[in-house]
Amino acid sequence: MRTKVAIVGGGAAGLYAACFLAKAGVDFLLLERNKECGKKLLITGHGRCNITNLKEPSELKKGFHEAGNFVYPAISGFTPADIVRFIENELKVPLKTEENDRVFPVSDKASDVRDAFVRFLDREHILTDYKCSSITKENDAFRLVSEDGREVVSDRVILACGGSSYPQTGSDGSGFDLARSLGHTIAEPRGALAAVKTGDGLCGTLAGVTVENTVIRLYSGGRKTAETTGDLLFTHNGVSGPAVMEISREIPAAAGPDTYFEICFARGLSDKDLVEKIDGHGDTKLVNVVAEYVPKSLAATICGDGELYCRDVRAETRKAVYRKLAAYRMDVEKAPDIRTSYCTRGGVILNELDRKTYASKKVYGIYVVGENTDVDGISGGYNLTFAASSAHLAAKDIIKGIRI
């Protein structure tokens, strides 16, 4: 089979790239390893598909950690507002905006978004069950071969294979192998946007409880390595929630006994504040005072004695309670399992890509987009925004080259 552009991977980035090429009338083939495209897209936003986040690009880039400056040309060149217009006007999927500028389909069904992408594309341009095993450059063209021996010859190739998270969706790290075979360097893939397993019995008893506006500090090797603020959710064997998921990418792969969280459950509360509160409420149970700062179930666990009145609280008890509220230590058992992380940290290193086109600096004619790159964002529509924006720049550069 001969085509102008081969897109390897039918996830979000690949589907966006295909749509942009289709609109411009460019001949392409979308090569997807599964029986259907967008399998991982179906689980994004807990099955609701958080399409994008309507923050301004200058603010949005802060959610991409150390890659913020690199991704800025992409997210300012094809903005969240552009994404909304494309989804609503071209794919005909009505959208809504929720808390923290997050955008979802009105139906709350990720399948509606995936199906709209597929409908937009001519079926003859989509080749499923195509597991690309090798890409080689021969003269001015690329020869792609599948595991079952099918060949595709293309002038340009867009690698949009995703990362290593949720491999059952097809995002199994194979895109990193393809990029490596072409001469690219791969930053070690690690789990990001993940729940964290901890060695603390507190979690199991509080499973399902959310603590808002916590401060989480990560310590490893005897020093603080990261800090974030946000909501924390207790699970049966650890912690999750936006704040934990954001900081999970910083947990070292070889997390040992010196790797732990220090959690401030009551942000802004000082020891002096707690003393004054206790002294002023002698006839109130201590657990009820503490419950003014954290959920009642957590307050009960922190206080221990649910029948202790404030008038009977001794200094050492008050200090112990304050320490648990302001700096609760929670040991991290191990780094997040990349297979169950929502996103991959790692991939094709950024200094080998042109940030204005996502073209490879190693091999002319190769483009790398989305989670195939060493870019990961926080939760809230950031990663799908990058998938769209990076795919747009790659497609735009290819279209320009073809027209010239």
CSV table of C-alpha atoms in Angstrom, one decimal:
chain,number,residue,atom,x,y,z
A,1,MET,CA,0.0,0.0,0.0
A,2,ARG,CA,1.2,3.5,-0.9
A,3,THR,CA,0.2,6.7,0.9
A,4,LYS,CA,1.5,10.2,1.5
A,5,VAL,CA,1.3,10.0,5.3
A,6,ALA,CA,1.2,7.0,7.6
A,7,ILE,CA,-0.1,7.7,11.1
A,8,VAL,CA,0.9,5.0,13.5
A,9,GLY,CA,-1.6,4.8,16.3
A,10,GLY,CA,-5.3,5.5,16.3
A,11,GLY,CA,-5.6,7.1,19.8
A,12,ALA,CA,-6.5,10.7,20.5
A,13,ALA,CA,-3.4,12.2,18.8
A,14,GLY,CA,-3.6,9.9,15.8
A,15,LEU,CA,-7.3,10.6,15.3
A,16,TYR,CA,-6.8,14.4,15.5
A,17,ALA,CA,-3.9,14.2,13.0
A,18,ALA,CA,-6.0,12.1,10.6
A,19,CYS,CA,-8.9,14.6,10.8
A,20,PHE,CA,-6.6,17.6,10.0
A,21,LEU,CA,-5.1,15.7,7.1
A,22,ALA,CA,-8.5,14.7,5.8
A,23,LYS,CA,-9.8,18.2,6.0
A,24,ALA,CA,-6.9,19.3,3.8
A,25,GLY,CA,-7.5,16.5,1.3
A,26,VAL,CA,-4.1,14.8,2.0
A,27,ASP,CA,-3.9,11.1,1.3
A,28,PHE,CA,-3.1,9.2,4.5
A,29,LEU,CA,-3.5,5.8,6.3
A,30,LEU,CA,-4.3,5.6,10.0
A,31,LEU,CA,-2.7,2.3,11.3
A,32,GLU,CA,-4.2,1.0,14.5
A,33,ARG,CA,-3.1,-2.1,16.3
A,34,ASN,CA,-6.5,-2.8,17.8
A,35,LYS,CA,-9.8,-3.8,16.1
A,36,GLU,CA,-11.1,-0.3,16.7
A,37,CYS,CA,-9.6,3.1,17.2
A,38,GLY,CA,-9.7,5.3,20.3
A,39,LYS,CA,-9.7,2.4,22.9
A,40,LYS,CA,-7.9,4.5,25.5
A,41,LEU,CA,-9.9,7.5,24.7
A,42,LEU,CA,-13.0,5.6,26.0
A,43,ILE,CA,-11.5,5.6,29.6
A,44,THR,CA,-10.4,9.2,29.7
A,45,GLY,CA,-12.2,11.4,32.2
A,46,HIS,CA,-13.5,8.2,34.0
A,47,GLY,CA,-15.4,7.4,30.8
A,48,ARG,CA,-16.7,10.9,30.3
A,49,CYS,CA,-13.8,12.2,28.1
A,50,ASN,CA,-12.4,15.4,29.5
A,51,ILE,CA,-11.8,16.9,26.0
A,52,THR,CA,-9.8,20.0,27.0
A,53,ASN,CA,-9.4,22.7,29.6
A,54,LEU,CA,-10.4,26.3,28.8
A,55,LYS,CA,-7.6,28.0,30.7
A,56,GLU,CA,-5.5,30.4,28.6
A,57,PRO,CA,-2.4,28.8,27.1
A,58,SER,CA,-0.1,30.9,29.3
A,59,GLU,CA,-1.7,29.4,32.4
A,60,LEU,CA,-2.3,26.0,30.8
A,61,LYS,CA,1.4,25.4,30.2
A,62,LYS,CA,2.1,25.4,33.9
A,63,GLY,CA,0.3,22.1,34.1
A,64,PHE,CA,3.0,20.4,31.9
A,65,HIS,CA,5.7,20.5,34.5
A,66,GLU,CA,9.2,20.8,33.0
A,67,ALA,CA,7.8,20.6,29.5
A,68,GLY,CA,5.7,23.7,29.8
A,69,ASN,CA,7.8,26.0,27.6
A,70,PHE,CA,8.2,23.3,25.0
A,71,VAL,CA,4.5,22.7,24.6
A,72,TYR,CA,3.5,26.4,24.6
A,73,PRO,CA,3.8,26.8,20.8
A,74,ALA,CA,1.4,23.9,20.3
A,75,ILE,CA,-1.2,24.8,22.9
A,76,SER,CA,-1.1,28.5,21.7
A,77,GLY,CA,-1.2,27.5,18.1
A,78,PHE,CA,-4.2,25.3,18.4
A,79,THR,CA,-5.8,26.4,21.6
A,80,PRO,CA,-8.5,24.9,23.9
A,81,ALA,CA,-11.0,27.2,22.3
A,82,ASP,CA,-10.0,25.9,18.8
A,83,ILE,CA,-10.4,22.3,20.1
A,84,VAL,CA,-13.9,23.1,21.3
A,85,ARG,CA,-14.8,24.6,17.9
A,86,PHE,CA,-13.4,21.6,16.1
A,87,ILE,CA,-15.3,19.1,18.2
A,88,GLU,CA,-18.6,21.0,18.1
A,89,ASN,CA,-18.5,22.3,14.5
A,90,GLU,CA,-16.7,19.5,12.7
A,91,LEU,CA,-17.4,16.4,14.7
A,92,LYS,CA,-20.9,17.6,15.7
A,93,VAL,CA,-20.5,16.7,19.4
A,94,PRO,CA,-22.1,19.3,21.8
A,95,LEU,CA,-19.8,20.1,24.8
A,96,LYS,CA,-20.2,21.6,28.2
A,97,THR,CA,-17.8,23.3,30.6
A,98,GLU,CA,-17.6,22.3,34.3
A,99,GLU,CA,-15.6,23.2,37.4
A,100,ASN,CA,-12.0,24.2,36.9
A,101,ASP,CA,-12.6,25.0,33.2
A,102,ARG,CA,-12.8,21.3,32.2
A,103,VAL,CA,-14.7,20.5,29.0
A,104,PHE,CA,-16.8,17.3,28.5
A,105,PRO,CA,-19.4,16.1,26.0
A,106,VAL,CA,-22.9,17.0,27.0
A,107,SER,CA,-23.8,13.3,27.0
A,108,ASP,CA,-20.9,12.4,29.4
A,109,LYS,CA,-20.0,9.6,27.1
A,110,ALA,CA,-16.5,9.2,25.8
A,111,SER,CA,-17.8,6.8,23.2
A,112,ASP,CA,-19.7,9.7,21.5
A,113,VAL,CA,-16.4,11.5,21.0
A,114,ARG,CA,-14.6,8.5,19.7
A,115,ASP,CA,-17.4,7.5,17.4
A,116,ALA,CA,-17.6,11.0,16.0
A,117,PHE,CA,-13.9,10.9,15.1
A,118,VAL,CA,-14.3,7.7,13.3
A,119,ARG,CA,-17.4,8.9,11.4
A,120,PHE,CA,-15.4,12.0,10.3
A,121,LEU,CA,-12.8,9.8,8.6
A,122,ASP,CA,-13.3,7.7,5.5
A,123,ARG,CA,-13.1,4.1,6.5
A,124,GLU,CA,-10.8,3.3,3.6
A,125,HIS,CA,-8.2,5.5,5.3
A,126,ILE,CA,-8.3,3.4,8.6
A,127,LEU,CA,-6.4,0.1,8.8
A,128,THR,CA,-7.1,-1.7,12.0
A,129,ASP,CA,-5.4,-4.9,13.4
A,130,TYR,CA,-2.2,-3.4,12.0
A,131,LYS,CA,0.6,-3.9,14.6
A,132,CYS,CA,3.5,-2.0,13.2
A,133,SER,CA,6.7,-3.9,14.0
A,134,SER,CA,9.3,-1.9,12.0
A,135,ILE,CA,9.9,1.4,10.2
A,136,THR,CA,12.8,1.8,7.9
A,137,LYS,CA,13.7,4.7,5.5
A,138,GLU,CA,14.5,3.7,2.0
A,139,ASN,CA,15.6,6.6,-0.3
A,140,ASP,CA,13.0,9.3,0.3
A,141,ALA,CA,10.2,7.1,1.6
A,142,PHE,CA,9.4,5.0,4.7
A,143,ARG,CA,8.6,1.3,4.7
A,144,LEU,CA,6.4,0.2,7.5
A,145,VAL,CA,5.8,-3.5,8.1
A,146,SER,CA,3.2,-5.1,10.4
A,147,GLU,CA,3.7,-8.2,12.6
A,148,ASP,CA,1.8,-10.2,10.0
A,149,GLY,CA,4.0,-8.9,7.1
A,150,ARG,CA,1.7,-6.2,5.5
A,151,GLU,CA,3.7,-3.3,4.1
A,152,VAL,CA,2.9,0.3,3.8
A,153,VAL,CA,5.1,2.8,1.9
A,154,SER,CA,4.8,6.4,2.9
A,155,ASP,CA,6.4,9.8,2.4
A,156,ARG,CA,5.8,10.9,5.9
A,157,VAL,CA,5.2,9.2,9.2
A,158,ILE,CA,3.5,10.5,12.3
A,159,LEU,CA,4.2,8.4,15.5
A,160,ALA,CA,1.1,8.7,17.7
A,161,CYS,CA,1.4,5.3,19.5
A,162,GLY,CA,0.8,6.6,23.1
A,163,GLY,CA,2.9,5.7,26.1
A,164,SER,CA,3.0,2.6,28.3
A,165,SER,CA,0.0,3.2,30.4
A,166,TYR,CA,-3.0,0.8,30.2
A,167,PRO,CA,-1.3,-1.5,27.7
A,168,GLN,CA,-4.6,-3.5,27.2
A,169,THR,CA,-5.8,-0.4,25.2
A,170,GLY,CA,-2.8,-0.7,22.9
A,171,SER,CA,-0.7,1.9,24.7
A,172,ASP,CA,2.0,-0.7,25.4
A,173,GLY,CA,5.3,1.2,24.8
A,174,SER,CA,5.7,-0.1,21.2
A,175,GLY,CA,5.9,3.5,20.0
A,176,PHE,CA,9.0,4.0,22.0
A,177,ASP,CA,10.6,1.0,20.4
A,178,LEU,CA,9.8,2.3,16.9
A,179,ALA,CA,11.2,5.7,17.8
A,180,ARG,CA,14.3,4.1,19.2
A,181,SER,CA,14.8,2.1,16.1
A,182,LEU,CA,14.8,5.4,14.1
A,183,GLY,CA,17.6,6.8,16.3
A,184,HIS,CA,15.6,8.6,19.0
A,185,THR,CA,16.5,8.6,22.6
A,186,ILE,CA,13.7,7.5,25.0
A,187,ALA,CA,13.4,9.0,28.5
A,188,GLU,CA,12.6,6.1,30.9
A,189,PRO,CA,8.8,5.6,30.9
A,190,ARG,CA,7.3,5.9,34.4
A,191,GLY,CA,3.8,6.1,35.8
A,192,ALA,CA,2.1,9.5,36.1
A,193,LEU,CA,-1.4,10.5,37.2
A,194,ALA,CA,-1.6,7.4,39.4
A,195,ALA,CA,-3.0,6.4,42.8
A,196,VAL,CA,-0.2,5.5,45.2
A,197,LYS,CA,0.0,2.4,47.5
A,198,THR,CA,1.1,3.3,51.0
A,199,GLY,CA,2.1,1.3,54.1
A,200,ASP,CA,-0.5,2.9,56.4
A,201,GLY,CA,-3.4,1.2,58.0
A,202,LEU,CA,-5.1,4.6,58.2
A,203,CYS,CA,-6.0,4.3,54.5
A,204,GLY,CA,-8.1,1.2,54.6
A,205,THR,CA,-10.3,2.5,57.4
A,206,LEU,CA,-10.9,5.7,55.6
A,207,ALA,CA,-11.4,4.4,52.1
A,208,GLY,CA,-13.7,6.7,50.1
A,209,VAL,CA,-13.1,9.8,52.3
A,210,THR,CA,-11.9,12.9,50.5
A,211,VAL,CA,-9.9,15.7,52.3
A,212,GLU,CA,-10.0,18.9,50.4
A,213,ASN,CA,-7.1,21.4,49.9
A,214,THR,CA,-4.3,19.4,51.4
A,215,VAL,CA,-0.6,20.0,51.1
A,216,ILE,CA,1.4,17.0,50.1
A,217,ARG,CA,5.2,17.0,50.3
A,218,LEU,CA,7.2,14.1,48.9
A,219,TYR,CA,10.5,13.1,50.6
A,220,SER,CA,13.1,10.8,49.2
A,221,GLY,CA,16.7,10.3,50.1
A,222,GLY,CA,16.5,12.5,53.1
A,223,ARG,CA,15.2,15.6,51.3
A,224,LYS,CA,12.0,17.1,50.0
A,225,THR,CA,11.7,16.5,46.3
A,226,ALA,CA,8.2,17.7,45.4
A,227,GLU,CA,5.2,19.5,46.8
A,228,THR,CA,1.7,20.1,45.6
A,229,THR,CA,-1.7,21.2,46.9
A,230,GLY,CA,-5.2,19.8,46.3
A,231,ASP,CA,-7.7,17.2,47.2
A,232,LEU,CA,-6.7,13.8,48.6
A,233,LEU,CA,-8.8,10.6,48.4
A,234,PHE,CA,-8.2,7.6,50.7
A,235,THR,CA,-8.4,4.3,49.0
A,236,HIS,CA,-8.3,0.7,50.4
A,237,ASN,CA,-4.5,0.4,50.1
A,238,GLY,CA,-3.3,4.0,49.7
A,239,VAL,CA,-4.2,7.4,48.5
A,240,SER,CA,-5.5,9.0,45.3
A,241,GLY,CA,-7.2,12.2,44.2
A,242,PRO,CA,-6.0,15.1,42.1
A,243,ALA,CA,-3.1,16.1,44.4
A,244,VAL,CA,-1.7,12.6,44.8
A,245,MET,CA,-2.1,11.9,41.1
A,246,GLU,CA,-0.2,15.1,40.2
A,247,ILE,CA,2.8,14.3,42.5
A,248,SER,CA,2.9,10.6,41.7
A,249,ARG,CA,5.1,11.2,38.7
A,250,GLU,CA,7.9,12.4,41.1
A,251,ILE,CA,8.1,9.1,43.0
A,252,PRO,CA,11.4,7.5,42.2
A,253,ALA,CA,11.3,4.1,40.5
A,254,ALA,CA,13.3,2.6,43.3
A,255,ALA,CA,11.2,4.0,46.1
A,256,GLY,CA,12.5,2.7,49.4
A,257,PRO,CA,11.9,3.1,53.1
A,258,ASP,CA,13.1,6.7,52.9
A,259,THR,CA,10.4,7.6,50.4
A,260,TYR,CA,7.3,9.0,52.1
A,261,PHE,CA,4.6,11.7,51.9
A,262,GLU,CA,4.2,14.4,54.6
A,263,ILE,CA,0.6,15.5,54.5
A,264,CYS,CA,-0.9,18.6,55.9
A,265,PHE,CA,-4.6,17.9,56.2
A,266,ALA,CA,-5.4,21.3,57.8
A,267,ARG,CA,-3.8,23.8,55.6
A,268,GLY,CA,-3.2,27.2,57.3
A,269,LEU,CA,-3.8,25.8,60.8
A,270,SER,CA,-1.0,26.7,63.3
A,271,ASP,CA,-0.3,25.1,66.7
A,272,LYS,CA,-1.3,28.4,68.3
A,273,ASP,CA,-4.7,28.3,66.5
A,274,LEU,CA,-5.4,24.8,67.8
A,275,VAL,CA,-4.4,25.7,71.4
A,276,GLU,CA,-6.8,28.7,71.3
A,277,LYS,CA,-9.6,26.5,69.8
A,278,ILE,CA,-9.2,23.8,72.5
A,279,ASP,CA,-8.9,26.3,75.3
A,280,GLY,CA,-12.1,28.1,74.2
A,281,HIS,CA,-14.2,24.9,74.0
A,282,GLY,CA,-13.6,23.1,77.2
A,283,ASP,CA,-17.0,21.4,77.2
A,284,THR,CA,-16.6,20.2,73.6
A,285,LYS,CA,-15.2,16.8,72.6
A,286,LEU,CA,-11.8,17.1,71.0
A,287,VAL,CA,-12.9,15.1,68.0
A,288,ASN,CA,-15.6,17.7,67.3
A,289,VAL,CA,-13.1,20.5,67.3
A,290,VAL,CA,-10.7,18.7,65.0
A,291,ALA,CA,-13.7,17.9,62.7
A,292,GLU,CA,-14.0,21.6,62.0
A,293,TYR,CA,-10.8,21.2,60.0
A,294,VAL,CA,-11.0,17.7,58.5
A,295,PRO,CA,-13.8,15.1,57.8
A,296,LYS,CA,-15.3,13.6,61.0
A,297,SER,CA,-14.0,10.1,60.2
A,298,LEU,CA,-10.4,11.4,59.8
A,299,ALA,CA,-10.8,13.5,62.9
A,300,ALA,CA,-11.8,10.4,64.9
A,301,THR,CA,-8.8,8.5,63.6
A,302,ILE,CA,-6.4,11.3,64.5
A,303,CYS,CA,-7.8,11.9,68.0
A,304,GLY,CA,-8.2,8.2,68.9
A,305,ASP,CA,-10.3,8.8,72.0
A,306,GLY,CA,-13.6,10.0,70.8
A,307,GLU,CA,-14.9,10.8,74.3
A,308,LEU,CA,-12.0,13.1,75.3
A,309,TYR,CA,-13.2,16.6,76.2
A,310,CYS,CA,-11.1,19.7,75.4
A,311,ARG,CA,-10.8,20.6,79.1
A,312,ASP,CA,-9.0,17.3,79.7
A,313,VAL,CA,-6.5,17.6,76.8
A,314,ARG,CA,-2.9,17.6,77.9
A,315,ALA,CA,-0.1,19.4,76.1
A,316,GLU,CA,1.4,16.2,74.7
A,317,THR,CA,-2.0,15.0,73.3
A,318,ARG,CA,-2.6,18.3,71.7
A,319,LYS,CA,0.9,18.3,70.1
A,320,ALA,CA,0.4,14.8,68.8
A,321,VAL,CA,-2.9,15.8,67.2
A,322,TYR,CA,-1.4,18.8,65.7
A,323,ARG,CA,1.5,16.9,64.2
A,324,LYS,CA,-1.0,14.5,62.6
A,325,LEU,CA,-3.0,17.4,61.2
A,326,ALA,CA,0.0,19.4,59.9
A,327,ALA,CA,2.6,16.8,59.0
A,328,TYR,CA,1.2,13.3,58.8
A,329,ARG,CA,3.9,10.8,57.6
A,330,MET,CA,2.7,8.2,55.1
A,331,ASP,CA,5.3,5.8,53.7
A,332,VAL,CA,5.2,5.1,50.0
A,333,GLU,CA,5.4,1.3,49.4
A,334,LYS,CA,6.5,1.6,45.7
A,335,ALA,CA,6.4,3.7,42.6
A,336,PRO,CA,3.1,3.7,40.7
A,337,ASP,CA,2.5,0.8,38.4
A,338,ILE,CA,2.8,2.3,34.9
A,339,ARG,CA,0.3,-0.3,33.6
A,340,THR,CA,-2.5,1.3,35.7
A,341,SER,CA,-1.3,4.9,35.6
A,342,TYR,CA,-3.5,7.2,33.5
A,343,CYS,CA,-0.5,8.8,31.8
A,344,THR,CA,3.2,8.0,31.0
A,345,ARG,CA,6.1,10.2,32.1
A,346,GLY,CA,8.9,9.6,29.6
A,347,GLY,CA,9.1,9.0,25.8
A,348,VAL,CA,11.0,10.6,23.0
A,349,ILE,CA,13.2,13.3,24.5
A,350,LEU,CA,12.1,16.8,23.6
A,351,ASN,CA,15.5,18.2,22.4
A,352,GLU,CA,15.2,15.7,19.5
A,353,LEU,CA,12.0,17.3,18.3
A,354,ASP,CA,11.1,20.7,16.7
A,355,ARG,CA,8.6,22.2,19.1
A,356,LYS,CA,7.0,24.3,16.3
A,357,THR,CA,6.3,21.2,14.1
A,358,TYR,CA,7.0,18.1,16.2
A,359,ALA,CA,9.2,17.0,13.4
A,360,SER,CA,12.1,14.7,14.3
A,361,LYS,CA,15.6,16.3,14.3
A,362,LYS,CA,17.0,12.9,13.8
A,363,VAL,CA,15.1,11.6,10.7
A,364,TYR,CA,13.6,13.9,8.1
A,365,GLY,CA,9.9,13.0,7.5
A,366,ILE,CA,9.2,11.6,11.0
A,367,TYR,CA,6.9,13.4,13.4
A,368,VAL,CA,6.2,12.4,17.0
A,369,VAL,CA,3.1,13.6,18.8
A,370,GLY,CA,1.0,13.1,22.0
A,371,GLU,CA,2.1,10.7,24.7
A,372,ASN,CA,4.8,9.2,22.4
A,373,THR,CA,6.8,12.3,23.5
A,374,ASP,CA,8.3,13.0,26.9
A,375,VAL,CA,5.3,15.2,27.9
A,376,ASP,CA,2.8,14.6,30.6
A,377,GLY,CA,0.3,17.0,32.1
A,378,ILE,CA,-1.8,17.2,35.2
A,379,SER,CA,-5.4,15.9,35.2
A,380,GLY,CA,-8.2,18.1,34.0
A,381,GLY,CA,-8.0,17.9,30.2
A,382,TYR,CA,-4.4,18.8,29.8
A,383,ASN,CA,-3.1,15.6,28.1
A,384,LEU,CA,-5.9,15.5,25.6
A,385,THR,CA,-5.3,19.1,24.8
A,386,PHE,CA,-1.6,18.3,24.1
A,387,ALA,CA,-2.7,15.4,21.9
A,388,ALA,CA,-4.8,17.7,19.7
A,389,SER,CA,-2.3,20.6,19.7
A,390,SER,CA,0.8,18.6,18.9
A,391,ALA,CA,-1.1,16.6,16.2
A,392,HIS,CA,-2.2,19.9,14.7
A,393,LEU,CA,1.3,21.3,14.4
A,394,ALA,CA,2.6,18.1,12.8
A,395,ALA,CA,-0.3,17.9,10.3
A,396,LYS,CA,0.1,21.6,9.5
A,397,ASP,CA,3.7,21.2,8.7
A,398,ILE,CA,3.1,18.2,6.5
A,399,ILE,CA,0.2,19.9,4.6
A,400,LYS,CA,2.5,22.9,4.0
A,401,GLY,CA,5.3,20.8,2.7
A,402,ILE,CA,3.0,18.9,0.3
A,403,ARG,CA,1.5,22.1,-1.0
A,404,ILE,CA,4.9,23.6,-1.6
